Tab-separated table of C-alpha atoms and ligand atoms in Angstrom:
chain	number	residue	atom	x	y	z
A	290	UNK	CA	0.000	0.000	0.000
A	291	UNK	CA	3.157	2.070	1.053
A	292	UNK	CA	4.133	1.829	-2.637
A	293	UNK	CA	0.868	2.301	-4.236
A	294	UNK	CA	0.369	5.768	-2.630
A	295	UNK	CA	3.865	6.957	-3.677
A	296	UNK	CA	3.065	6.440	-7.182
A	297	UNK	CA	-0.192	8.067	-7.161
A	298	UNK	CA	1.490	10.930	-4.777
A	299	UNK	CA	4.494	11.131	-7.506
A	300	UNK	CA	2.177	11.337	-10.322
A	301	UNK	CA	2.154	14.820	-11.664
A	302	UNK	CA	-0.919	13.845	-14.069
A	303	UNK	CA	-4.265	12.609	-13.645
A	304	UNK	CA	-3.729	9.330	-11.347
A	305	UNK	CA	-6.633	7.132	-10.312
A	306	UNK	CA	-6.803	4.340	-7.528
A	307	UNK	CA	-8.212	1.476	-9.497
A	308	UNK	CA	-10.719	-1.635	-7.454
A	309	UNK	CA	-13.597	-2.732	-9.079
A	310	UNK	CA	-13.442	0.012	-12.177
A	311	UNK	CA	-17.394	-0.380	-12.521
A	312	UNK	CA	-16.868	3.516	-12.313
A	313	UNK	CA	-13.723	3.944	-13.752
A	314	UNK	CA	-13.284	2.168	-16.417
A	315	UNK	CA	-16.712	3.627	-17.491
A	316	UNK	CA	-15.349	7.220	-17.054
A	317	UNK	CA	-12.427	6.031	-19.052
A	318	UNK	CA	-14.128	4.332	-22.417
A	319	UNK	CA	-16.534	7.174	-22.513
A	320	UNK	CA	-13.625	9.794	-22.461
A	321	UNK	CA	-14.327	11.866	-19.210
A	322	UNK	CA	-10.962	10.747	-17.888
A	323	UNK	CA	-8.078	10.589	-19.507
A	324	UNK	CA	-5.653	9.094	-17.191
A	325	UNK	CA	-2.139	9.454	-16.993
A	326	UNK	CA	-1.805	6.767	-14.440
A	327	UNK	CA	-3.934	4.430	-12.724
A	328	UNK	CA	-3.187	2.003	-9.618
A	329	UNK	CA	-4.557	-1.624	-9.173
A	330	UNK	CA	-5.041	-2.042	-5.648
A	331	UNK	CA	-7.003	-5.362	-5.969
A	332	UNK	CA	-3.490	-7.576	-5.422
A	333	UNK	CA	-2.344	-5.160	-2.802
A	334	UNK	CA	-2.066	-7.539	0.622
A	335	UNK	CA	-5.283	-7.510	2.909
A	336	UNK	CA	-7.764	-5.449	0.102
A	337	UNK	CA	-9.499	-8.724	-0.558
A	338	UNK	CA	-9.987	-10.027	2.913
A	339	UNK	CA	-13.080	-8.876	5.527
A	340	UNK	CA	-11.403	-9.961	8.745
A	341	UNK	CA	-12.745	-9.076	12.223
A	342	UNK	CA	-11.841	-6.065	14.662
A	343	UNK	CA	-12.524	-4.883	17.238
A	344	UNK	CA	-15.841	-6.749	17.737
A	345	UNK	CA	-16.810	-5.789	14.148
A	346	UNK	CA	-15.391	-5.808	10.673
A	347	UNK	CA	-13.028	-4.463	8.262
A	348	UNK	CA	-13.582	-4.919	4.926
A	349	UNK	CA	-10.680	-4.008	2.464
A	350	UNK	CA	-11.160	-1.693	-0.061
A	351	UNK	CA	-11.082	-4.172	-3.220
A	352	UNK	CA	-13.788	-7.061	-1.446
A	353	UNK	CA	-16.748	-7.061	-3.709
A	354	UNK	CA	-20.296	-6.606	-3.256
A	355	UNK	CA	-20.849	-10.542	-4.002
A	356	UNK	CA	-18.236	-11.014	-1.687
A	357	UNK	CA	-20.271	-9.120	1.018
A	358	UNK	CA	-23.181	-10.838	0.246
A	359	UNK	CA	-21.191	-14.598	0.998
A	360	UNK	CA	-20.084	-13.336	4.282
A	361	UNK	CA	-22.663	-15.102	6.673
A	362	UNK	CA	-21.226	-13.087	9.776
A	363	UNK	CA	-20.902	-10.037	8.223
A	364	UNK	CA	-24.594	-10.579	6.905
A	365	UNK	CA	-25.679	-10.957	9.709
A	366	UNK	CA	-24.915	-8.156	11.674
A	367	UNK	CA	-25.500	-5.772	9.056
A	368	UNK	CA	-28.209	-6.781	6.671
A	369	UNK	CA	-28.950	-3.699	5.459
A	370	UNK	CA	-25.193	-2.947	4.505
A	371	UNK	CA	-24.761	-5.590	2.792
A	372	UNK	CA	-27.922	-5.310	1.375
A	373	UNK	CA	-27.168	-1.581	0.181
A	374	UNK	CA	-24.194	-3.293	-1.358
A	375	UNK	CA	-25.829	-6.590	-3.027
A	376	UNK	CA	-28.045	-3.261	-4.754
A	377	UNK	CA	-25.375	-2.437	-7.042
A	378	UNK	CA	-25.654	-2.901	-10.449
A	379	UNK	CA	-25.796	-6.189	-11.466
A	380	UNK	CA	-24.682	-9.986	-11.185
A	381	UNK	CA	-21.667	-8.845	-13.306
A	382	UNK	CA	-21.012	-5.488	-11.564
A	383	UNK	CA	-21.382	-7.058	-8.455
A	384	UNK	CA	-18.557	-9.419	-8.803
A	385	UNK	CA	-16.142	-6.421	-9.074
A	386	UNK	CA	-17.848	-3.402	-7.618
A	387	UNK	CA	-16.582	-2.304	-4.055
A	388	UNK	CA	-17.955	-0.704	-1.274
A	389	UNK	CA	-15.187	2.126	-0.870
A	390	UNK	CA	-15.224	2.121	-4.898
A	391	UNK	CA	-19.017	3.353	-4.352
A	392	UNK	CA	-17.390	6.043	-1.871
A	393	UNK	CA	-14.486	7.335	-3.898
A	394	UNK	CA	-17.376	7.887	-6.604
A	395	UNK	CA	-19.098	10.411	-4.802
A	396	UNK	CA	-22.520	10.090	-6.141
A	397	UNK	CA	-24.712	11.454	-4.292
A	398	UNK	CA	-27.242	8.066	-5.251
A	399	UNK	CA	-24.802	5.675	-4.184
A	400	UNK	CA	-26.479	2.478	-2.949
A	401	UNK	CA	-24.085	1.659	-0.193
A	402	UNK	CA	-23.312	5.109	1.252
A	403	UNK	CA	-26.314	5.622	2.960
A	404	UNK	CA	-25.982	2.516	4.707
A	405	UNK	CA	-22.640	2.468	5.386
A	406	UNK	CA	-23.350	6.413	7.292
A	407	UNK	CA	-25.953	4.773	9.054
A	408	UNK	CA	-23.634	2.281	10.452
A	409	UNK	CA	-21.069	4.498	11.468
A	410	UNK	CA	-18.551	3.471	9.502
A	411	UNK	CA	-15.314	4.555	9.077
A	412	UNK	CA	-12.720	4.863	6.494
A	413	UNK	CA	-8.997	3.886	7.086
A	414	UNK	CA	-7.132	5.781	4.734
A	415	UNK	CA	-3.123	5.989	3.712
A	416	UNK	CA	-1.330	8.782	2.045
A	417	UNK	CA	1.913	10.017	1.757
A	418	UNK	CA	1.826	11.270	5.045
A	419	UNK	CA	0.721	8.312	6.859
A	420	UNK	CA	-2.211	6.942	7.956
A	421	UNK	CA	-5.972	8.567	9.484
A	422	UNK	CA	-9.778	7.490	9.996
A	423	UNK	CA	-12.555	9.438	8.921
A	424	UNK	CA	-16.695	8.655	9.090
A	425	UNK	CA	-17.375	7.899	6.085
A	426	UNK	CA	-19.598	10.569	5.829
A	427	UNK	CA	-16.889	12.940	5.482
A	428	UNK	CA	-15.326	11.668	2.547
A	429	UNK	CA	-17.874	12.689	-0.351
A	430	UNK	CA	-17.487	16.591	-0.664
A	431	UNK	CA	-20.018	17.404	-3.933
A	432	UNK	CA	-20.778	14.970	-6.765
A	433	UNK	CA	-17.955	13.454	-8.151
A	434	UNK	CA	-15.050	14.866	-5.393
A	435	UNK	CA	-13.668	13.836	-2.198
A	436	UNK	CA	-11.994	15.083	0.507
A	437	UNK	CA	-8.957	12.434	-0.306
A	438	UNK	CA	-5.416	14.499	-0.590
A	439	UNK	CA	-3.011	13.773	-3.272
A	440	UNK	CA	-1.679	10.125	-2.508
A	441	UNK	CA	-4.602	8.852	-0.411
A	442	UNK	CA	-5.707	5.707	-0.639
A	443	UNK	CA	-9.136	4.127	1.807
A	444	UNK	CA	-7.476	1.129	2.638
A	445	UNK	CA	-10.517	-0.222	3.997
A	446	UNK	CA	-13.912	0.327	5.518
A	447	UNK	CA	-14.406	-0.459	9.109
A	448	UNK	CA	-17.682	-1.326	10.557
A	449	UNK	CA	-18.094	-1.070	14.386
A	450	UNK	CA	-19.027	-3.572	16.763
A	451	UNK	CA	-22.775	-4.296	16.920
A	452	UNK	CA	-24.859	-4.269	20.628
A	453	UNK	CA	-27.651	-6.582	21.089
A	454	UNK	CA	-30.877	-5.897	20.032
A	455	UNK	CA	-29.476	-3.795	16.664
A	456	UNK	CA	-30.772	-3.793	12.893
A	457	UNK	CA	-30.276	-2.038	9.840
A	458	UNK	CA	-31.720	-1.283	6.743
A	459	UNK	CA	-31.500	0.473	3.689
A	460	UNK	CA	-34.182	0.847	1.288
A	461	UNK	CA	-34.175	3.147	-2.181
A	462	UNK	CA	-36.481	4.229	-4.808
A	463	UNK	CA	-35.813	3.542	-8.421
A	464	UNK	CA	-38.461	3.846	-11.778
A	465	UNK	CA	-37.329	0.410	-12.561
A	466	UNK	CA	-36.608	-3.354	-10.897
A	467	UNK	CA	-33.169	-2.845	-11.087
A	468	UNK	CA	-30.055	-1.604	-12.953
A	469	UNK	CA	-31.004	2.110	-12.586
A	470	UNK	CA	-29.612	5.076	-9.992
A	471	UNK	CA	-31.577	5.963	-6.990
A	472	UNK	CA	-33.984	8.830	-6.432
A	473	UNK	CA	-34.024	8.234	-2.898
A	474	UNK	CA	-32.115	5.898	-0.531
A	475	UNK	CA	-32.577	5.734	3.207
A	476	UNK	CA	-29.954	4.038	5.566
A	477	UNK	CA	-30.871	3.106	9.159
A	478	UNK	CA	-29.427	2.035	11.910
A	479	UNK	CA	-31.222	1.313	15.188
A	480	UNK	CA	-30.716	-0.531	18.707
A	481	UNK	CA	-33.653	-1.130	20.888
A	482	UNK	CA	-33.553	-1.674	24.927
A	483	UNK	CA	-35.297	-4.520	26.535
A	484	UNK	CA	-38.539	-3.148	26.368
A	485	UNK	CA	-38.377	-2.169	22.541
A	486	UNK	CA	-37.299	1.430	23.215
A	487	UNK	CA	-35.254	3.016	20.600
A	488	UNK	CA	-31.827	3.774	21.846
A	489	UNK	CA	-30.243	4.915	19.664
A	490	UNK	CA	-30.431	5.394	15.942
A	491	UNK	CA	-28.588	6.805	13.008
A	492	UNK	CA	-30.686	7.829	10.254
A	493	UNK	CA	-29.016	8.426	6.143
A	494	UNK	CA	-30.201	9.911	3.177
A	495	UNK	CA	-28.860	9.601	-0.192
A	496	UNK	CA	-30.097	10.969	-3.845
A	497	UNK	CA	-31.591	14.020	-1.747
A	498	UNK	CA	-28.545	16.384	-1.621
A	499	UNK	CA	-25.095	16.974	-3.405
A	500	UNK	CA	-23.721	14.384	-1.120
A	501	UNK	CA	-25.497	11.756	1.256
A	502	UNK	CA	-26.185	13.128	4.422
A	503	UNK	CA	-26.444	11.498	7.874
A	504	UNK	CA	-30.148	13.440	9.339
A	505	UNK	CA	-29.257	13.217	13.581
A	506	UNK	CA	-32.704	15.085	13.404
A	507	UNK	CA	-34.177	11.982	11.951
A	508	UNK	CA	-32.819	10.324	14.601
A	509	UNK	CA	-33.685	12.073	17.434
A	510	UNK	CA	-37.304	11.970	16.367
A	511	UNK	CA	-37.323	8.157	17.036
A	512	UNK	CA	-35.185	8.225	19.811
A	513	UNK	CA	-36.957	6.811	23.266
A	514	UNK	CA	-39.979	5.820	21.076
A	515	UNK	CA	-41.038	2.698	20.601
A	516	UNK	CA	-41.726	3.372	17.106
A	517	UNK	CA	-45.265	3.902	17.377
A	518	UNK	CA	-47.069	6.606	14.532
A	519	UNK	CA	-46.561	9.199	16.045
A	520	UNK	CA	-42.234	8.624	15.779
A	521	UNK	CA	-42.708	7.598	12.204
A	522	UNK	CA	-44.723	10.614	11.210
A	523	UNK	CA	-42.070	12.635	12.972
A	524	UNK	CA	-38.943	10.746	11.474
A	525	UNK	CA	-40.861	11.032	7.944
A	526	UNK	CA	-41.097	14.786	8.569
A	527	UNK	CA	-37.673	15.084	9.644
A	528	UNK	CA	-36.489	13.190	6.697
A	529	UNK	CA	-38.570	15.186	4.145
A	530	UNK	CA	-37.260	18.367	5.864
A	531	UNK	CA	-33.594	17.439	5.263
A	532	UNK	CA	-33.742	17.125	1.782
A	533	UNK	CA	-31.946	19.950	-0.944
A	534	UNK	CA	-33.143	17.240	-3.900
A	535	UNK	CA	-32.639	18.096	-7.635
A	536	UNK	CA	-35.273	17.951	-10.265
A	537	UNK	CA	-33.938	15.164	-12.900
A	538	UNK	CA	-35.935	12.935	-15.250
A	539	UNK	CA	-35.974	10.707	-12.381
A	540	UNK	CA	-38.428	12.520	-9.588
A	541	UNK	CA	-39.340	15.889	-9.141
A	542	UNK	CA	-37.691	17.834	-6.069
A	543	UNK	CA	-41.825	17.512	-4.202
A	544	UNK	CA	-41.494	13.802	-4.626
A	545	UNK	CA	-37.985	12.920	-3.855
A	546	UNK	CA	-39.266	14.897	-0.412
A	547	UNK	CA	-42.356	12.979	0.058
A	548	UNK	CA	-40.668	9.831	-1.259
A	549	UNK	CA	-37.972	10.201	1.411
A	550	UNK	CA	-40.261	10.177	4.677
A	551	UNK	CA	-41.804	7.226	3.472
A	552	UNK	CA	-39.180	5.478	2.576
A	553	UNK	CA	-37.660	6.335	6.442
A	554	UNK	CA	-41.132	5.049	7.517
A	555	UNK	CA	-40.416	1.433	6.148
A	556	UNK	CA	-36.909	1.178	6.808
A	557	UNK	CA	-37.113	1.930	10.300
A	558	UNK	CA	-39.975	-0.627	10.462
A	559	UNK	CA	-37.517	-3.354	8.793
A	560	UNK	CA	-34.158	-2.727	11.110
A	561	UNK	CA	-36.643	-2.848	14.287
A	562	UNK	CA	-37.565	-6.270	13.128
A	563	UNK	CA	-34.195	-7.316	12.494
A	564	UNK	CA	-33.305	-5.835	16.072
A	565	UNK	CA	-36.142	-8.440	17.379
A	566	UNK	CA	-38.521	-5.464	18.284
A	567	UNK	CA	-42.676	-6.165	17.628
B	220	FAD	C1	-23.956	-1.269	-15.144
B	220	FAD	C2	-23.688	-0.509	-13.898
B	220	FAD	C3	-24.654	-0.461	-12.913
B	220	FAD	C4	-24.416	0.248	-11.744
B	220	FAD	N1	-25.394	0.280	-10.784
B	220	FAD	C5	-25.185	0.947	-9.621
B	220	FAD	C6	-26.174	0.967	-8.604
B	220	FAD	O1	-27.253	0.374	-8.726
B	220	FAD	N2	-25.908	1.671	-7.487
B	220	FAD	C7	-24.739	2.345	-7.289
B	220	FAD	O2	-24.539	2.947	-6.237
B	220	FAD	N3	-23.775	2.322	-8.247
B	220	FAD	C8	-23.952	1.655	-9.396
B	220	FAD	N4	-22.991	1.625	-10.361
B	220	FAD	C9	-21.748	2.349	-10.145
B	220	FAD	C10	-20.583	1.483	-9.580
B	220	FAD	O3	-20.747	0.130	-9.867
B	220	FAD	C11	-20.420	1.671	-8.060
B	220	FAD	O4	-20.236	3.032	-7.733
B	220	FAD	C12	-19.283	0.804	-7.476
B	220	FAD	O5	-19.459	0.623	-6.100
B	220	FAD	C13	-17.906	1.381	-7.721
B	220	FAD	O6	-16.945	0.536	-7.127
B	220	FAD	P1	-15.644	0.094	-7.911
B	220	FAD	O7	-14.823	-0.697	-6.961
B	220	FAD	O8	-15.967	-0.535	-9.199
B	220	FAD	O9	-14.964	1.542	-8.148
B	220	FAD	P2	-13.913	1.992	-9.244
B	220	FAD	O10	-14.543	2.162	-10.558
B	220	FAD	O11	-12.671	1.146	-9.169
B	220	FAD	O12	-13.541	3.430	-8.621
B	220	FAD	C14	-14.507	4.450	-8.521
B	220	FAD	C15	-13.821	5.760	-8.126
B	220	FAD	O13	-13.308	5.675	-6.801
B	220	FAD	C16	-11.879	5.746	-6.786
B	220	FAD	N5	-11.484	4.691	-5.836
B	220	FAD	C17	-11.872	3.383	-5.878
B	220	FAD	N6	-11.407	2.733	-4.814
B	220	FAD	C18	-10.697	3.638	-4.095
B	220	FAD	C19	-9.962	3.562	-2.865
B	220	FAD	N7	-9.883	2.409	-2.180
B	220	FAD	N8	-9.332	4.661	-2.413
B	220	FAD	C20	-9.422	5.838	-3.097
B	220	FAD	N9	-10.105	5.983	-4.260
B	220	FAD	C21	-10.730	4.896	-4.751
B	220	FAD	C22	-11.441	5.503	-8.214
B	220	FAD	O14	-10.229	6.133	-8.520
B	220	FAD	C23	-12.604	6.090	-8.992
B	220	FAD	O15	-12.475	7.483	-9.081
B	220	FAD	C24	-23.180	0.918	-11.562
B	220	FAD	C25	-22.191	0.843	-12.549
B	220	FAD	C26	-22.434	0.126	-13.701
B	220	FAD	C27	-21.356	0.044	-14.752
């Protein structure tokens, strides 16, 4: 990795970290990109491997989506991660497409993003200068840019160790089955108490803004509920409230905001089932 981020720091051109390349090498056929160098990282030691730490997981920056999707453990503490992951593209995309490759893209419709801020995940990065973590949430800046310096590489994501009685989800809204880019996604993240209380929660948008945004409003809003109407009319408000959407061919700005609270509605619904609330 040491070597890989000299190169790219060196560079004096346009240099490009290369994992799955279901963005790049798109970028790069169609002519947006003309790169002057680009780095492989896929055979870079530990990039393929999700191992365990500190009671949750890392998962280096070239695993795939399918590869996500095959990791029972992982699965099972974060469904709706992996499930934001498995969303990707297709059968084909998803054997190469990577988690931290859906960061690095800064789209503001990634799939995973939303999930991953929900988590709290963070990014381990490398550069020239050594190493640092960041939430992920801080690494999109505006469609299409990060806040990576010169030489950086994520050299994986981290996902934190889960307490009982947790479940996420991620849900999104697209015209079509699949294959197509989200007008809304909604990440969260919930743990309940033993009497089904909400927690705490971490609530993500994506689609709805120039990057994804983590809502703590959201959050707070189901906070010490139990979930009952009145917390999902108030988390649906709080969601609708957050969004800066875009008109697009996709969804008018009115119905990526009405799209979003219901969409928060259902997913908060799912990860309190998966948490083993009623
Ligand atoms: C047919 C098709 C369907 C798609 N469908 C979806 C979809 O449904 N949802 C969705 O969100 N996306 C979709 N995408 C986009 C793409 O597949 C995802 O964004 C994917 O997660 C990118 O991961 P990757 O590993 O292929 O990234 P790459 O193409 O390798 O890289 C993407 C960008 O991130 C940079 N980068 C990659 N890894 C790192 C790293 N570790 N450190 C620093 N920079 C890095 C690269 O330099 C590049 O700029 C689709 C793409 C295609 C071609």
């Amino acid at each position: 990795m040491k070597e890989a981020t000299a190169l790219l720091a060196k560079e004096k051109g346009a240099a490009f970290v290369l994992a799955g390349g279901t963005d790049l090498l798109v970028r790069l056929r169609t002519g947006f990109i003309e790169p002057d160098l680009v780095v492989d990282i896929k055979k870079i030691s530990g990039t393929r491997a999700i191992t365990a730490a500190g009671g949750g997981f890392k998962i280096g920056a070239a695993v795939s989506g399918a590869e996500m999707g095959e990791h029972a453990k992982l699965k099972k503490a974060w469904p709706g991660v992996v499930e934001a992951a498995n969303l990707i593209g297709s059968k084909q995309v998803q054997g190469r497409c990577t988690v931290a490759g859906n960061l690095c893209n800064a789209s503001p419709a990634a799939d995973s993003v939303p999930a991953l801020v929900a988590a709290g995940a963070k990014a381990n990065i490398v550069g020239p200068k050594g190493k640092r973590t960041i939430p992920v949430e801080q690494v999109p800046v505006s469609p299409g840019r990060t806040s990576l310096k010169k030489g950086e590489i994520i050299e994986s994501i981290v996902l934190p160790k889960r307490p009982p009685k947790s479940g996420d989800a991620y849900l999104r809204f697209i015209p079509r089955t699949e294959m197509d880019i989200a007008v809304v996604g909604v990440g969260i993240s919930l743990t309940l108490d033993a009497k089904g209380v909400v927690k705490d929660a971490r609530v993500s948008l994506g689609a709805v803004a120039p990057t994804v945004l983590l809502v703590p409003a959201a959050a707070k809003a189901i906070i010490g509920t139990k979930l009952d109407k009145t917390a999902l009319d108030n988390l649906a408000a709080a969601c609708s409230a957050a969004c800066k959407p875009i008109d697009d061919k996709r969804g008018t700005r009115e119905y990526r905001i009405k799209v979003a609270g219901v969409l928060a509605r259902r997913a908060a619904q799912i990860a309190r089932k998966r948490a083993g609330g009623k």
